[in-house]
XYZ file of C-alpha atoms in Angstrom:
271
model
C 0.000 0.000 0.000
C 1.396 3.227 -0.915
C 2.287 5.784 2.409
C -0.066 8.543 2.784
C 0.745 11.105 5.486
C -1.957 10.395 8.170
C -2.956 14.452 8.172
C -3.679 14.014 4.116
C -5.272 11.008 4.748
C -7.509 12.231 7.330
C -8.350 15.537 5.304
C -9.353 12.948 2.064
C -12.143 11.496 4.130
C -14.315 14.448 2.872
C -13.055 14.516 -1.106
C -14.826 15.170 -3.426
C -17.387 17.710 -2.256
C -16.795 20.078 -4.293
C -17.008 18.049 -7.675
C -14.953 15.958 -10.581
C -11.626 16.758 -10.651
C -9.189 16.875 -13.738
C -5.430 15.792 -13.382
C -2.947 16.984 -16.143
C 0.054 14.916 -16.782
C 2.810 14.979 -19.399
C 5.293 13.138 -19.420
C 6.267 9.231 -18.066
C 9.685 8.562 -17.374
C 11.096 4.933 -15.982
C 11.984 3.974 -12.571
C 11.879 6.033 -9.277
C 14.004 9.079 -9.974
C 12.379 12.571 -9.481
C 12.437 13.943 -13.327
C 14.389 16.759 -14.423
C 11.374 18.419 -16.255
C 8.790 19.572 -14.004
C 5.814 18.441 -15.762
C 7.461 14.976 -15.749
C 6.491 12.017 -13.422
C 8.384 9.180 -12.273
C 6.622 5.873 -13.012
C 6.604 4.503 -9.774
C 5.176 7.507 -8.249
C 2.811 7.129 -11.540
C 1.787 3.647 -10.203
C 1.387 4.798 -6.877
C -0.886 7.930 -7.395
C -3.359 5.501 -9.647
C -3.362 2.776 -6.836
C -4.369 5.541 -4.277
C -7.165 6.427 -7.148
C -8.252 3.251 -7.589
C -8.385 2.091 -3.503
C -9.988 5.504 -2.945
C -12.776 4.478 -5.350
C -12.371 7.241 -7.467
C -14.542 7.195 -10.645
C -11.826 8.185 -14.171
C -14.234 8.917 -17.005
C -12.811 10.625 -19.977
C -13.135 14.089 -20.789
C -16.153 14.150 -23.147
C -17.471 11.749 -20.955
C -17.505 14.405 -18.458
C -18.919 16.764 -19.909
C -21.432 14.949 -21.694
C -23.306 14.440 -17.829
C -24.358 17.335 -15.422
C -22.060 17.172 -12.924
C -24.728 16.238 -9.965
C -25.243 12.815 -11.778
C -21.079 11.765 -11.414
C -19.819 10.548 -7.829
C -18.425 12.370 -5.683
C -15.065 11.130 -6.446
C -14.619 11.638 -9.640
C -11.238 12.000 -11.836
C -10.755 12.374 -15.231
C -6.974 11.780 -16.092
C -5.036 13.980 -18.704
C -2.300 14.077 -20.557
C -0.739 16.754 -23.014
C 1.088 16.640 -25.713
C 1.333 12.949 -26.669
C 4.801 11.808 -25.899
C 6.237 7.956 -26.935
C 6.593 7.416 -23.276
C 3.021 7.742 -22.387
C 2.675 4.241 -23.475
C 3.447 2.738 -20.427
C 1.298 4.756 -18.453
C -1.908 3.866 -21.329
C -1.108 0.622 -19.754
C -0.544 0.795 -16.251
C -3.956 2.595 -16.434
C -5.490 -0.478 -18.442
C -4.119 -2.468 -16.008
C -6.312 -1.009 -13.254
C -9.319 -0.753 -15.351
C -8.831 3.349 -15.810
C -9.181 5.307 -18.725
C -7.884 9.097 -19.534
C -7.928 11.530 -22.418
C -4.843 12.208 -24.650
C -4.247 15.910 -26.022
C -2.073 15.504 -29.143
C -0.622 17.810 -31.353
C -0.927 16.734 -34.509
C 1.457 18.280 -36.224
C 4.397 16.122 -34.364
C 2.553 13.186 -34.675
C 4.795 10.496 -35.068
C 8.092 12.223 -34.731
C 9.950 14.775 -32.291
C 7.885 17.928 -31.209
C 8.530 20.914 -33.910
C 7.947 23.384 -31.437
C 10.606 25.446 -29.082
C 12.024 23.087 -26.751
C 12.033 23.661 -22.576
C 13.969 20.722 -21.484
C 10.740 18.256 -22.203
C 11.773 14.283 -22.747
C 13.764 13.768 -25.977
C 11.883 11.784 -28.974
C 8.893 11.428 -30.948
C 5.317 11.554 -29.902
C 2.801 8.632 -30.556
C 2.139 7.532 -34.108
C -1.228 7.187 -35.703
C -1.109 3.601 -35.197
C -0.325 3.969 -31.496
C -2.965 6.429 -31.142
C -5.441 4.249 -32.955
C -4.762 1.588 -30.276
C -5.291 3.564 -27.542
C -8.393 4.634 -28.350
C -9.500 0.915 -28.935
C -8.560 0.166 -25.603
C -11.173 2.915 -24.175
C -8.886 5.619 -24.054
C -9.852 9.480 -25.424
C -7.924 11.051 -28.098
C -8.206 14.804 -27.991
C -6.710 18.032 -29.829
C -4.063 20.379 -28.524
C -3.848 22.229 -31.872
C -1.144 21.453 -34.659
C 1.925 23.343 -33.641
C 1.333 23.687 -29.633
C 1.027 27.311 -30.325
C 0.032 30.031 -27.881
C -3.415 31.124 -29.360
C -4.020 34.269 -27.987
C -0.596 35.501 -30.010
C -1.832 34.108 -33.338
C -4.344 36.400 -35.978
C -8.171 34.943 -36.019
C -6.991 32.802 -39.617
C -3.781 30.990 -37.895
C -6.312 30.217 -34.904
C -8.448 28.500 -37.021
C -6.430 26.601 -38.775
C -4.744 25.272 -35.885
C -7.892 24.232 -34.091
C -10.000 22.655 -37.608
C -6.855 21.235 -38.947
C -5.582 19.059 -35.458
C -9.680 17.960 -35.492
C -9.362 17.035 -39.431
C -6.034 15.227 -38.679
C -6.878 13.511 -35.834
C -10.329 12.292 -36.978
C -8.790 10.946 -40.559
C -6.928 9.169 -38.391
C -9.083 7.799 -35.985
C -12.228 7.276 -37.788
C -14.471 9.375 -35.139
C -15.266 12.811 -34.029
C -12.638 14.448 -31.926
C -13.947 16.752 -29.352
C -12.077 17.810 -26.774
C -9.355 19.981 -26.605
C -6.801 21.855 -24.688
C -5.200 25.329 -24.829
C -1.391 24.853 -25.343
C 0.989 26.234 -22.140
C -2.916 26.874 -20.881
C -3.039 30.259 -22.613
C -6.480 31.229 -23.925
C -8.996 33.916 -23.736
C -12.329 35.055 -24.656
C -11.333 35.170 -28.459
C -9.379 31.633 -28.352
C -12.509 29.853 -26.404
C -15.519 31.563 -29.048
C -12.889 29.593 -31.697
C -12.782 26.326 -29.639
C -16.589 26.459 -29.336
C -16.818 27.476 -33.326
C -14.304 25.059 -34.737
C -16.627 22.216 -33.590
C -15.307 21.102 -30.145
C -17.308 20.280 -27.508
C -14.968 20.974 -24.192
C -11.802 22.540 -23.699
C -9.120 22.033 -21.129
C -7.397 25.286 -19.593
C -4.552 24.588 -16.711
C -5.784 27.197 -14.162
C -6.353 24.564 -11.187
C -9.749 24.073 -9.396
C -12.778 21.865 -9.234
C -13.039 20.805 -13.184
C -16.366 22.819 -13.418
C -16.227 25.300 -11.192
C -17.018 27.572 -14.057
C -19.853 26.427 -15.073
C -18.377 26.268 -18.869
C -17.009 23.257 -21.001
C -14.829 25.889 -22.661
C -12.845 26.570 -19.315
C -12.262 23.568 -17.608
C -10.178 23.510 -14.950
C -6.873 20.989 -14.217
C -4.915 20.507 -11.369
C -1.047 19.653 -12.543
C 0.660 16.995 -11.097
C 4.408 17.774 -10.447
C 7.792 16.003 -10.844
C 8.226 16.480 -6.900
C 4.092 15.423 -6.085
C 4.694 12.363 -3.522
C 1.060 10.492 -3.382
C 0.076 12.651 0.171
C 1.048 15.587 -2.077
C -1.810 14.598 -5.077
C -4.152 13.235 -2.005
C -3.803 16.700 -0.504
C -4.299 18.664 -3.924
C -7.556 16.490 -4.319
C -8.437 17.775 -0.961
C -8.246 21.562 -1.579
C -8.782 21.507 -5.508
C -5.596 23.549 -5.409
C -1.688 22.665 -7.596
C 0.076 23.652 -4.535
C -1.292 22.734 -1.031
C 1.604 23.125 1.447
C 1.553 21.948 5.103
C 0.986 25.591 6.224
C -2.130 25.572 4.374
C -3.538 22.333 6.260
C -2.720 23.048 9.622
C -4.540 26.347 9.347
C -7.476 24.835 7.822
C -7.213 22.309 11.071
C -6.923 25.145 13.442
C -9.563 26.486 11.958
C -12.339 23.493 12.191
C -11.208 23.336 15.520
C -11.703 26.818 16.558
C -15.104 26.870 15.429
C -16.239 23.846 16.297
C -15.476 25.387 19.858
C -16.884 28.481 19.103
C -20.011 26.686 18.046
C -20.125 24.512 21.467
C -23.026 25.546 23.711
């Protein structure tokens, strides 16, 4: 069983209150190491994080599963796993989540498909990103192939014609590819704005993924759907305690003030 700090532990007794949750991974890398890259993830602390999920009872639809439902009619503890960008290495994880019975929604950019990423570099894992055939097999094994534009580019920088093109051709790509609607998406670096979301909506998605953290529809809008990011340094009490406050970055400080806190009023409130 993985180790869960017996504070986060006790705090996850009342998860899920507020709603489904979204996690946003990127990156896979082997063994136990903490990665370089901070949106990479060991894949024992991979393993570890879905095991908690899974004991916890946590409920992983996909994205347009998610949205497709009012959020009253999901359980409580709900999680719909992410991952952007498509890289090679996110094999594995497709199948320690098979393993377990989980599913999650790939955002690829479709412009890289197949071979290394053609946009700027920031010390991301070296290689190419999944292949039409490897994305084709995923989604036969229940998995949720998404957009995240051709080029990864950051939309609210681009004119109104370059925006559209990057959203209608990644859905036209993807879809020859995979023989079905594509229709979710989500903004590259998780830069968007009014403009960029009216596109989303307009190009023909149905749900777009942003990376300001939060309960997943706290908005009230598919178009601005929030993520919590999981970390290179996020132990498992570290994710549990995220799920907790719906937050990226819930610190120790934060949780003993929210203990002192119940406690003071629940003596304030004795008679």
């Amino acid at each position: 069983m993985t180790w869960i700090d017996p504070l986060a532990r006790r705090l996850h007794r009342h998860a899920g209150r507020h709603g489904p949750i979204v996690l946003m991974y990127h990156a896979i890398t082997p063994g136990k190491g903490t990665p370089a890259w901070p949106w990479a993830v060991s894949m024992q602390r991979f393993r570890d994080q879905l095991d908690f999920l899974a004991t916890a009872g946590y409920t992983t639809p996909t994205m347009a599963e998610l949205v497709a439902m009012p959020a009253k009619r999901w359980p409580e503890r709900t999680a719909v796993i992410t991952f952007d960008d498509g890289y090679v290495d996110n094999l594995a994880a497709c199948e320690e989540l098979q393993k377990r019975g989980m599913r999650a929604t790939w955002f690829i950019v479709s412009g890289s498909i197949g071979r290394e990423p053609a946009w700027p570099a920031d010390g991301r894992p070296v290689g190419r990103l999944l292949n039409a055939a490897e994305l084709r097999e995923m989604q036969a094994g229940g998995m949720e192939i998404g957009s995240h534009t051709v080029g990864h580019a950051r939309l609210t920088e681009v004119d109104d014609i370059r925006l559209m093109q990057e959203l209608t051709d990644s859905k036209a790509t993807l879809e020859a590819i995979l023989g079905n609607t594509v229709a979710s998406f989500a903004y590259p670096y998780g830069v968007w704005d009014t403009r960029c979301a009216a596109a989303v909506q307009q190009a023909g998605y149905l749900s777009a993924c942003t990376t300001r953290s939060g309960w997943a529809l706290r908005d009230e809008d598919s178009f601005r759907l929030r993520r919590l990011t999981v970390f290179n340094t996020d132990t498992t009490s570290v994710l549990v305690r995220n799920l907790c406050f719906g937050d990226n970055q819930t610190t120790f400080t934060r949780l003993l003030r929210y203990q002192f806190g119940r406690l003071a009023h629940r003596v304030s409130t004795q008679p």
